[in-house]
PDB file of C-alpha atoms and ligand atoms in Angstrom:
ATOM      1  CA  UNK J   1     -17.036  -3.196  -4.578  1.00  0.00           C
ATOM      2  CA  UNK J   2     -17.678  -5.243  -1.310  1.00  0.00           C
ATOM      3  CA  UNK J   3     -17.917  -3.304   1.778  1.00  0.00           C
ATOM      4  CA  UNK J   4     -17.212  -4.707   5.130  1.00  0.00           C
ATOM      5  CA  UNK J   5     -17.841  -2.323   8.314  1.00  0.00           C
ATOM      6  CA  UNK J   6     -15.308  -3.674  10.911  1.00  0.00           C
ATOM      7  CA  UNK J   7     -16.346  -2.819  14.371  1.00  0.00           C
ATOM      8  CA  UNK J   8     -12.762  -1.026  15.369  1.00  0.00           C
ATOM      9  CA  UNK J   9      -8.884  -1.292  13.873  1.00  0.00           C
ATOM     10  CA  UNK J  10      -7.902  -4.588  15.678  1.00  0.00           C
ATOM     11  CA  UNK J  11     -11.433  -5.994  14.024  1.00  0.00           C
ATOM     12  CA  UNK J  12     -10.022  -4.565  10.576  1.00  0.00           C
ATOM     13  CA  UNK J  13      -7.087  -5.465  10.849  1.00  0.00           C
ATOM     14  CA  UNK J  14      -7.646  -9.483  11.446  1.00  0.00           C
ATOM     15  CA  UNK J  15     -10.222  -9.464   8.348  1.00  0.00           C
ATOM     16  CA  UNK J  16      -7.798  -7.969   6.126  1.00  0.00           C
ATOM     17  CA  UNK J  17      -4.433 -10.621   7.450  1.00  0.00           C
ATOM     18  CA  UNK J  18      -7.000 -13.249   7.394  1.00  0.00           C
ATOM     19  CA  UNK J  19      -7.855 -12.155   3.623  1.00  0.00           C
ATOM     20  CA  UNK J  20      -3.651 -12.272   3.366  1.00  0.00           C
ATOM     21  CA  UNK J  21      -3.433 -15.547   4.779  1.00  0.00           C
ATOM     22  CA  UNK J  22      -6.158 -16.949   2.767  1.00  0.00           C
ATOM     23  CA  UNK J  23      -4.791 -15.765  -1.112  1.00  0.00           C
ATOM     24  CA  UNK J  24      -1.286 -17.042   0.377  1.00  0.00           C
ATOM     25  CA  UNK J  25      -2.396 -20.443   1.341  1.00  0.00           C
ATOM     26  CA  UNK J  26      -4.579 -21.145  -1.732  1.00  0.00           C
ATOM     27  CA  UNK J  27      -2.035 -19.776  -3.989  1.00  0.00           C
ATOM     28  CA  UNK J  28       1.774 -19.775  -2.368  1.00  0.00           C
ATOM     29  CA  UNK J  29       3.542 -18.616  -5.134  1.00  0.00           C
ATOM     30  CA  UNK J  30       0.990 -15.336  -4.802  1.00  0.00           C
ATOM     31  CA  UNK J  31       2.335 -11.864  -5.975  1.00  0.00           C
ATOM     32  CA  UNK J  32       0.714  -9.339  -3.401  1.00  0.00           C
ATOM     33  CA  UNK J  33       1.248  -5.929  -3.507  1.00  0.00           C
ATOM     34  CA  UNK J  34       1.920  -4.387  -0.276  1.00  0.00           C
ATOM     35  CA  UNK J  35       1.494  -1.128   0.944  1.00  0.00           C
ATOM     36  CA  UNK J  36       3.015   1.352   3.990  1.00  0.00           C
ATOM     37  CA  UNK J  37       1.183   3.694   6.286  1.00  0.00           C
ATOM     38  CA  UNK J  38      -0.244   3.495  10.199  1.00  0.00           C
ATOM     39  CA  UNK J  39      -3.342   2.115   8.118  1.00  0.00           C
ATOM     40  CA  UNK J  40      -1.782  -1.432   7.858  1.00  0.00           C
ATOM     41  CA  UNK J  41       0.872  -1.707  10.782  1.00  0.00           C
ATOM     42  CA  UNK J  42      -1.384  -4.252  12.849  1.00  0.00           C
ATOM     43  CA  UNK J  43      -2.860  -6.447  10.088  1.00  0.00           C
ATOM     44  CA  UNK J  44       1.278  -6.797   9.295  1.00  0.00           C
ATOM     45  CA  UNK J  45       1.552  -7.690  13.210  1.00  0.00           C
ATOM     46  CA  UNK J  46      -1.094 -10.379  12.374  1.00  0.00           C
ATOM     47  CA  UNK J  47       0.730 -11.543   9.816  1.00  0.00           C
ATOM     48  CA  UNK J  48       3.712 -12.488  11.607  1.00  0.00           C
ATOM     49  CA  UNK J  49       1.682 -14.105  14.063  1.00  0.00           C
ATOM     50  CA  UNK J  50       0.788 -16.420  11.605  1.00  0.00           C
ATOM     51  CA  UNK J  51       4.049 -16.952  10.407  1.00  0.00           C
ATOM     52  CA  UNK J  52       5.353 -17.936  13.516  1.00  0.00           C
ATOM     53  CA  UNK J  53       2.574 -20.299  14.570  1.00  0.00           C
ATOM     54  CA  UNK J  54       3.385 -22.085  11.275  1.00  0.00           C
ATOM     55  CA  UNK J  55      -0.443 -21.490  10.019  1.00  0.00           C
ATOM     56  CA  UNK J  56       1.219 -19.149   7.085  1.00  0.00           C
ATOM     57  CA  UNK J  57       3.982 -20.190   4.633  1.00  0.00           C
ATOM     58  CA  UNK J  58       5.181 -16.938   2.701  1.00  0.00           C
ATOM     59  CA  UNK J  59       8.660 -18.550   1.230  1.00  0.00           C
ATOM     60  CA  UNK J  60       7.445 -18.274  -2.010  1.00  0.00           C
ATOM     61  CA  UNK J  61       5.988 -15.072  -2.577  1.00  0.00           C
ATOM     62  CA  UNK J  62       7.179 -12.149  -4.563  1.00  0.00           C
ATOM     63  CA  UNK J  63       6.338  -8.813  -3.117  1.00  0.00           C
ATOM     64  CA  UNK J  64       6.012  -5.292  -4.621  1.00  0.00           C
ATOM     65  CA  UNK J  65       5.203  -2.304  -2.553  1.00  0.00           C
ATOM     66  CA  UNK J  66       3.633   0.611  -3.709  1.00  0.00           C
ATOM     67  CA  UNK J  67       5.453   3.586  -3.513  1.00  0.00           C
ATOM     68  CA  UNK J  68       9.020   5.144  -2.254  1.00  0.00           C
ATOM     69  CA  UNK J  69      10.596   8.717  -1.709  1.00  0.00           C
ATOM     70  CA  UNK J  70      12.329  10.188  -3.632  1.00  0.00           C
ATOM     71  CA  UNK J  71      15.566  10.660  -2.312  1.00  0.00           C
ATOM     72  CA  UNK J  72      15.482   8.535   0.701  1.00  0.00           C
ATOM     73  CA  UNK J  73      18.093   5.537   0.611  1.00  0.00           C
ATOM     74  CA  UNK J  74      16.592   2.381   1.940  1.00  0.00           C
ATOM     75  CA  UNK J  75      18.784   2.176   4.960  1.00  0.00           C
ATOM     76  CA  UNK J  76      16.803   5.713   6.042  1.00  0.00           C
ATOM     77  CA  UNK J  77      14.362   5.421   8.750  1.00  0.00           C
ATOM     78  CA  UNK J  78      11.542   6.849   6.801  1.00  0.00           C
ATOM     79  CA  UNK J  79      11.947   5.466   4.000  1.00  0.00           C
ATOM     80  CA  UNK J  80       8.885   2.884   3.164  1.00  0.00           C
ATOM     81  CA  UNK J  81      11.852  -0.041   2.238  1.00  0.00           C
ATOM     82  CA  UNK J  82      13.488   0.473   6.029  1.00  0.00           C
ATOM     83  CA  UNK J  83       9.283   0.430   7.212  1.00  0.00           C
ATOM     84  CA  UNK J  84       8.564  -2.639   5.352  1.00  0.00           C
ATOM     85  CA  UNK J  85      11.800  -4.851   6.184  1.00  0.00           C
ATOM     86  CA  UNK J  86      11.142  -3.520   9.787  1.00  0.00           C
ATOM     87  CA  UNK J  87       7.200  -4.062  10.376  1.00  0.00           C
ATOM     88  CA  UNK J  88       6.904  -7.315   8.006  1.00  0.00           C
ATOM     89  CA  UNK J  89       9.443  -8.413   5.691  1.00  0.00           C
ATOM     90  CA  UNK J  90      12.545  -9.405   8.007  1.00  0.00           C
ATOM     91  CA  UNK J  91      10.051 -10.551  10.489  1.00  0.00           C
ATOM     92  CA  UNK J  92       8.300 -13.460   8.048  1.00  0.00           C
ATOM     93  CA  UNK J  93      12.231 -14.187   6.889  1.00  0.00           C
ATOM     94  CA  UNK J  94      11.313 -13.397   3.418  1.00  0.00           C
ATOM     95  CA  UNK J  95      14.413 -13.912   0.955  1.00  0.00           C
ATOM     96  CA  UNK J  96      15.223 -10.061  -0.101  1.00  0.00           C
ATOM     97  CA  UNK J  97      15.278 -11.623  -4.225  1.00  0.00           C
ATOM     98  CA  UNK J  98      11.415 -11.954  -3.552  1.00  0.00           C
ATOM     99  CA  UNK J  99      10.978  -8.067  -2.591  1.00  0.00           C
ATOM    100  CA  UNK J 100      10.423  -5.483  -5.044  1.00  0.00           C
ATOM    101  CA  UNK J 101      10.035  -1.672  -3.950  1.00  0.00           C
ATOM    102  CA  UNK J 102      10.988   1.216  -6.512  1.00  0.00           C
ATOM    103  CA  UNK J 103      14.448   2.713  -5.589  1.00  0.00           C
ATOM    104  CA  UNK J 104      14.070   6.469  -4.678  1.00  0.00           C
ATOM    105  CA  UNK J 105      17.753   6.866  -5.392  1.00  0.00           C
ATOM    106  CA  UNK J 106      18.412   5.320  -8.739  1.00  0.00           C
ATOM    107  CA  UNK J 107      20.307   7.444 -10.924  1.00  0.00           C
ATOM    108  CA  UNK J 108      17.551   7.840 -13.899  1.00  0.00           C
ATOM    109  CA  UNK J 109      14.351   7.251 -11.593  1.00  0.00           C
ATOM    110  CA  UNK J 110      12.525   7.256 -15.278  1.00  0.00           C
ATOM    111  CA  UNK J 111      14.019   4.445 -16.127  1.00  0.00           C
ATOM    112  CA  UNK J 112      13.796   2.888 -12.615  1.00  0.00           C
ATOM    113  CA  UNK J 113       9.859   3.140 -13.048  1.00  0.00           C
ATOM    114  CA  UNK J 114      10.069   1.478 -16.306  1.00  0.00           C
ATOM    115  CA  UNK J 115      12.275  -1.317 -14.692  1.00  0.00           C
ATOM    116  CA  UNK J 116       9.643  -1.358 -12.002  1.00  0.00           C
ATOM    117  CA  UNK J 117       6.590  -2.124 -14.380  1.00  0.00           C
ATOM    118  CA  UNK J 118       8.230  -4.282 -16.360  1.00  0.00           C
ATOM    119  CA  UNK J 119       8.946  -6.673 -13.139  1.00  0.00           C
ATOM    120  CA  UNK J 120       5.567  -6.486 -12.177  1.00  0.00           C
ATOM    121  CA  UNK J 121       4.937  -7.851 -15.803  1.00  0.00           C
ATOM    122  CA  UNK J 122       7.637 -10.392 -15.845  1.00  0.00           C
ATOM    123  CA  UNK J 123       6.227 -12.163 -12.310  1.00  0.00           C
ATOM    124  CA  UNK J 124       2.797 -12.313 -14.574  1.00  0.00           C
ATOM    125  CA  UNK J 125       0.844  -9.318 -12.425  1.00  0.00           C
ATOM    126  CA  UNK J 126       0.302  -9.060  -9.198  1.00  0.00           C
ATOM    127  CA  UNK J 127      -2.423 -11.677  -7.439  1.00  0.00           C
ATOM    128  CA  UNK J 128      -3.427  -9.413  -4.642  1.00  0.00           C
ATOM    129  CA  UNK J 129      -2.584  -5.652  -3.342  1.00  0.00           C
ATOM    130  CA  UNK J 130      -3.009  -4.265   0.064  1.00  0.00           C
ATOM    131  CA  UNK J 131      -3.994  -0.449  -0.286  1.00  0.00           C
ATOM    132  CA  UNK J 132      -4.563   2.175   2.376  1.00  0.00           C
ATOM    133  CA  UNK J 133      -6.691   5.508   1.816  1.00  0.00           C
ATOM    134  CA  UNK J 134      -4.702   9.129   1.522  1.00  0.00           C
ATOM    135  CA  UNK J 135      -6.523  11.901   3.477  1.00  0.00           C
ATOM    136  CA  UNK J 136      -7.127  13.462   0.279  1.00  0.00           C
ATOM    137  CA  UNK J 137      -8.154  10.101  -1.777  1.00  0.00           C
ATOM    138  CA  UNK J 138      -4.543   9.042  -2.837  1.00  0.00           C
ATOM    139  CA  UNK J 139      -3.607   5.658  -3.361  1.00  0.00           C
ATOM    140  CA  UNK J 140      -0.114   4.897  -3.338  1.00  0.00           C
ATOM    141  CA  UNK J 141       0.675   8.464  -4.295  1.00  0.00           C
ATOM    142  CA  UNK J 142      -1.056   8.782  -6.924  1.00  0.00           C
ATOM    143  CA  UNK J 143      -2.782  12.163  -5.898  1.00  0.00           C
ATOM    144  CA  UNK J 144      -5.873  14.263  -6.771  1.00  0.00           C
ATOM    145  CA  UNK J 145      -5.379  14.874 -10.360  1.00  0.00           C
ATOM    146  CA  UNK J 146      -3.486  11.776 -11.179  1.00  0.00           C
ATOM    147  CA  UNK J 147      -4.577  10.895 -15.065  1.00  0.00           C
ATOM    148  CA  UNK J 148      -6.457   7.127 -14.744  1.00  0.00           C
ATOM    149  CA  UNK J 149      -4.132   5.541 -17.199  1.00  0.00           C
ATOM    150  CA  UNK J 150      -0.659   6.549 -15.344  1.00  0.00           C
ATOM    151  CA  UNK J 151       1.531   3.594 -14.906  1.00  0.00           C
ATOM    152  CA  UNK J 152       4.674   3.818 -12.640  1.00  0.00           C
ATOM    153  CA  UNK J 153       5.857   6.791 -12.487  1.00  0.00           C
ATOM    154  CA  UNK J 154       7.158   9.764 -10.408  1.00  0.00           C
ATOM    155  CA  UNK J 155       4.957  12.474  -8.547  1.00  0.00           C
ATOM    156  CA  UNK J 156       5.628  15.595  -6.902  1.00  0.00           C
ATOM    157  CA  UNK J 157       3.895  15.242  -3.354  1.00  0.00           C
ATOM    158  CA  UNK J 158       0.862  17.661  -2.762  1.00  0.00           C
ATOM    159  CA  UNK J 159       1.003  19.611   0.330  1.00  0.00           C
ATOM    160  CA  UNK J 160      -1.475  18.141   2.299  1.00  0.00           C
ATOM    161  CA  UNK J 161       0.164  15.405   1.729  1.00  0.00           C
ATOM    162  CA  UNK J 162       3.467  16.429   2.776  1.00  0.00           C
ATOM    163  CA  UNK J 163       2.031  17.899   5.929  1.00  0.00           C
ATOM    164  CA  UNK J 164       0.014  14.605   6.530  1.00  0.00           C
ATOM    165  CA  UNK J 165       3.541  12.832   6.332  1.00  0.00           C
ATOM    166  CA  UNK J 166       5.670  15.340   8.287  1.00  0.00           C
ATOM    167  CA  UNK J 167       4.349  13.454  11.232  1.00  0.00           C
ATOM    168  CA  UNK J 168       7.205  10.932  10.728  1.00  0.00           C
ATOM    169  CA  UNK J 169       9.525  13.499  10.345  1.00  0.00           C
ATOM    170  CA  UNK J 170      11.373  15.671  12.773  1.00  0.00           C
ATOM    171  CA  UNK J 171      10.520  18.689  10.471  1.00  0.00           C
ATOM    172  CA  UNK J 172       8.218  19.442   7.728  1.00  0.00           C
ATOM    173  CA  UNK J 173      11.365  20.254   5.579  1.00  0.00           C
ATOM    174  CA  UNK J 174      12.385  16.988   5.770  1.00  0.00           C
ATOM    175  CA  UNK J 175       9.648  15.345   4.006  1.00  0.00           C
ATOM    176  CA  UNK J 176      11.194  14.150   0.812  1.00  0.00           C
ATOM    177  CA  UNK J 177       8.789  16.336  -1.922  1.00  0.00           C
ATOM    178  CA  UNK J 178       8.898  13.816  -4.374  1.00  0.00           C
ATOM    179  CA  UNK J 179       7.845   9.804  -4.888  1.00  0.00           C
ATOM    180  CA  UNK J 180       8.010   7.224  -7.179  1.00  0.00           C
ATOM    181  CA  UNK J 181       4.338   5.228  -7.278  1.00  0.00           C
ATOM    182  CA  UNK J 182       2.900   2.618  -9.242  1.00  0.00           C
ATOM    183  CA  UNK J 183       0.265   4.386 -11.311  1.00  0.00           C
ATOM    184  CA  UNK J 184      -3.537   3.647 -11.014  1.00  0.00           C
ATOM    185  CA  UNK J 185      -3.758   1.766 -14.321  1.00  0.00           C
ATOM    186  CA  UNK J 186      -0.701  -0.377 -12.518  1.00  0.00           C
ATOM    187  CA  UNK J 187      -3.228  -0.679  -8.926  1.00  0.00           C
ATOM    188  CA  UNK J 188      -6.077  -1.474 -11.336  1.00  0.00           C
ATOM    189  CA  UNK J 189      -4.314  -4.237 -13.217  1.00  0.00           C
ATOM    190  CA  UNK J 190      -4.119  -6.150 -10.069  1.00  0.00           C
ATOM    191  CA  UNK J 191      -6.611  -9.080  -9.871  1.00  0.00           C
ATOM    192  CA  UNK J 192      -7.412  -8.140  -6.000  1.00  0.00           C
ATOM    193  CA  UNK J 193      -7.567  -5.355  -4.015  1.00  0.00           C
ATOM    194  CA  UNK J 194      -8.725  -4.719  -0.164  1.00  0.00           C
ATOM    195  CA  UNK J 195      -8.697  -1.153   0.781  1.00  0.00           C
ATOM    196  CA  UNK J 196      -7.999  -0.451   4.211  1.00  0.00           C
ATOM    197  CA  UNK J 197      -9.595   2.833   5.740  1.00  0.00           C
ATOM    198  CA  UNK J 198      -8.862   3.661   9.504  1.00  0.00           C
ATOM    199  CA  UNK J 199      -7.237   6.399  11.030  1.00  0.00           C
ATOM    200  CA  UNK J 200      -8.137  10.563  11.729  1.00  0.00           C
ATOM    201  CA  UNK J 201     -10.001  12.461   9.234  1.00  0.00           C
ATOM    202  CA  UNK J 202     -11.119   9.799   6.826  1.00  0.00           C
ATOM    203  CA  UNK J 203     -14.955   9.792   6.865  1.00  0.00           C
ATOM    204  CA  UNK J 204     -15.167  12.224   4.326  1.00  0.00           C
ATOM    205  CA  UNK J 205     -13.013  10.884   1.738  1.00  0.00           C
ATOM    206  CA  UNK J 206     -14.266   6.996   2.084  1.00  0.00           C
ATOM    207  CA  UNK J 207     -17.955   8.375   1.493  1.00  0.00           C
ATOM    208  CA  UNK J 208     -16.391  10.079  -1.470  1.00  0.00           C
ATOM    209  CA  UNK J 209     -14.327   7.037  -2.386  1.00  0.00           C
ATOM    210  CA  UNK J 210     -17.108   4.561  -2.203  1.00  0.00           C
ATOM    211  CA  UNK J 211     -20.252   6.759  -3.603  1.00  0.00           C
ATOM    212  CA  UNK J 212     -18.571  10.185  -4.886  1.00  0.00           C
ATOM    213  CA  UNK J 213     -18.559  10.312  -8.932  1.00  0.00           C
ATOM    214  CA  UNK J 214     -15.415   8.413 -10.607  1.00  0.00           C
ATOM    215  CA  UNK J 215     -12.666  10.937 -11.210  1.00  0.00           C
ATOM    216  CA  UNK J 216      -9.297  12.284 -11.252  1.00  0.00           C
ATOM    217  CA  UNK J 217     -10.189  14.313  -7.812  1.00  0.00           C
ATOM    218  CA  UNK J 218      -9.939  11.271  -5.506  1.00  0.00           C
ATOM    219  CA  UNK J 219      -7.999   8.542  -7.053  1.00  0.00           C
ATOM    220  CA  UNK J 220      -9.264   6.096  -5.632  1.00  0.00           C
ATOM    221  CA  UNK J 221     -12.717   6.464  -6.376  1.00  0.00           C
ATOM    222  CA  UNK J 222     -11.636   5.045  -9.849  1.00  0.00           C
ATOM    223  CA  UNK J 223     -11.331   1.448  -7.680  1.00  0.00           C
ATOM    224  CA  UNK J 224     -15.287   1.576  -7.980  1.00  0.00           C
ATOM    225  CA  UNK J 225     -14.760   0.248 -11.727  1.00  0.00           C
ATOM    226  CA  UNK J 226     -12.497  -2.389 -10.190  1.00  0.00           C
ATOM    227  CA  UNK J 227     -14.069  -5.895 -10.704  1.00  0.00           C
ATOM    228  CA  UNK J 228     -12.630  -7.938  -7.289  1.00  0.00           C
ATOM    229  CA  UNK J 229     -12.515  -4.782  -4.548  1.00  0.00           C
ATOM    230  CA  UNK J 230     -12.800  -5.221  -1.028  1.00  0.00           C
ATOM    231  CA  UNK J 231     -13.305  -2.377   1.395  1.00  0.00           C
ATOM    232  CA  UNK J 232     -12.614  -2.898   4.976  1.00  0.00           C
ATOM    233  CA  UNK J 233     -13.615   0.315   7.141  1.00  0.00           C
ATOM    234  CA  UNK J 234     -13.235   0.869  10.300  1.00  0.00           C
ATOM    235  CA  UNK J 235     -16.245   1.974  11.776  1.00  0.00           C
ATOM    236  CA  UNK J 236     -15.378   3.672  14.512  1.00  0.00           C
ATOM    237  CA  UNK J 237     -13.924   6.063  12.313  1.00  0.00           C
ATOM    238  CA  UNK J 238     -17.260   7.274  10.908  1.00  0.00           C
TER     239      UNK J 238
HETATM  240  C1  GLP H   1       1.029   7.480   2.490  1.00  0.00           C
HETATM  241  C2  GLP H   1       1.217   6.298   1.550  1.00  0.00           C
HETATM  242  C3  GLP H   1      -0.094   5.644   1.195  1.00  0.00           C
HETATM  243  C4  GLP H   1      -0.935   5.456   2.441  1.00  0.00           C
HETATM  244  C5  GLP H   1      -1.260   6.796   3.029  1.00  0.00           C
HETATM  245  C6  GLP H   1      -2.193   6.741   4.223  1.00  0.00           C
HETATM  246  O1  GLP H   1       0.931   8.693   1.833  1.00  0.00           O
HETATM  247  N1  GLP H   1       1.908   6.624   0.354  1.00  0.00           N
HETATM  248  O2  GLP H   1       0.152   4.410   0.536  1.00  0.00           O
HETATM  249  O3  GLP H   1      -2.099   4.755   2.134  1.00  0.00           O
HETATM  250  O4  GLP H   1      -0.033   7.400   3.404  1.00  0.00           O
HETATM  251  O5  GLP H   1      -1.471   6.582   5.395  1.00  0.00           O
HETATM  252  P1  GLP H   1      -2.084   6.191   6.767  1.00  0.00           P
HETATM  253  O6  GLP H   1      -2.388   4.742   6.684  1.00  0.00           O
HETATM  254  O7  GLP H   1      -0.979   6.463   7.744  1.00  0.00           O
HETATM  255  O8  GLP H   1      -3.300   7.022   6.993  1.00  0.00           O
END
C-alpha cells in the first residue's frame, strides 16, 4: 500500500480527483467504482470542476457504486443513487446507461446481486474504485466479520453502523437495517483502489487498517494484500 498524509480534507480531496482525472484521461473508457459518504463529497466537487473547465471528459465511462439500502427507492433522499446523481453524476451529464448501483428494491435482491456481479464482469472489471473508511473498518458495507471471499451480496447493517448513519436521518428508526454491497473479493478484484480516510473518530481504525493484522475484524485491513492501493489520509484527523 502507498500512503499519502494530506495536510487537511480540501488537500485530500484534490489528490484523490486529481488521481480521478488522471485514470480518466489516460484511459476514457475507464470503469471506476465510486463510492458515497461525507468522506468523498469534495473530491466529487473537484470533479465537476474539471468537467466544466473542459480539462475532464467522463462521456465514456461506466460507473458502479458500491453499496445501496435496502429498501430505499432511488428517488429517496437518502438513498446513495439520489446522493450520487445529486453530488456527481447529473452534474458531469453522465448518460444514466453508463451508471450502475445495486437496486435496494428489486423484487429478489439475491438475484439483483448476481445481476450486479455479473455487470461488473461483462464491462471487463472495474479500472479504478474510490473507497471511504467505516468507523468500524467497513468498506462498502461489508462489516466486521464479513468472510474475505464474499462477492455481492446483502448485509444486515451493524449497529454502530446504523447509529453512525442515523445522522442523515430524521430518526434512528429510519435507517434502512439492511444493504446490498459489493463483497470484498468484488473491491479486491478491482485493478485500483485509493482509500479515502477523513472525518471524526477515524484514527483508530486507519492505524488498524494500515498496520493491524489482516482479518475479518476490519475489512478493510484485507486491502493490505491489495497489489495497486493508495491511501490518502487526512492528517489532521490523527
Ligand atoms: C457508509 C458507506 C461507506 C462509507 C462510510 C463512511 O457506511 N456505506 O461506503 O465509506 O459510510 O462514511 P463517511 O465518509 O461519511 O465517514
Amino acid at each position: 500500500m502507498e500512503i499519502i498524509y494530506a495536510s487537511n480534507y480540501e488537500d485530500m480531496s484534490r489528490k484523490a480527483a486529481i488521481a480521478i482525472a488522471q485514470q480518466v484521461i489516460k484511459k476514457p473508457t475507464s470503469v471506476m467504482g465510486f463510492a458515497t459518504g461525507s468522506t468523498p463529497l469534495r473530491t466529487y466537487e473537484i470533479l465537476i470542476e474539471f468537467h466544466r473547465q473542459g480539462i475532464v471528459d467522463f462521456s465514456s465511462i461506466n460507473t458502479f457504486n458500491l453499496d445501496e439500502y435496502v429498501g430505499l427507492p432511488s428517488n429517496h433522499p437518502q438513498s446513495y443513487s439520489f446522493f450520487m446523481f445529486k453530488n456527481l453524476f447529473r452534474q458531469i451529464q453522465l448518460d444514466p446507461s453508463r451508471i450502475h448501483i445495486p437496486s435496494g428494491t428489486a423484487s429478489d435482491l439475491l438475484q439483483e446481486c448476481a445481476v450486479y456481479e455479473e455487470a461488473i464482469q461483462s464491462l471487463g472489471g472495474i479500472d479504478f474504485q474510490l473507497l471511504g473508511l467505516g468507523p468500524n473498518g467497513h468498506i462498502g458495507f461489508n462489516e466486521p466479520g464479513t468472510h474475505l471471499n464474499s462477492v455481492t451480496h446483502v448485509v444486515s447493517l451493524s449497529q454502530e453502523t446504523i447509529k453512525a448513519n442515523s445522522r442523515f436521518f430524521s430518526s434512528l428508526e429510519e435507517v434502512p437495517k439492511r444493504a446490498i454491497t459489493m463483497g470484498i473479493k468484488s473491491i479486491m478484484n478491482t485493478r485500483k483502489i485509493i482509500l479515502l480516510v477523513s472525518g471524526e473518530k477515524k484514527a483508530e481504525i486507519v492505524h488498524r487498517t494500515l498496520s493491524g493484522p489482516i482479518n475479518e475484524e476490519v475489512p478493510a485491513s484485507v486491502l493490505q494484500l491489495h497489489p495497486n492501493t493508495t491511501v490518502i489520509i487526512d492528517q489532521s484527523i490523527l
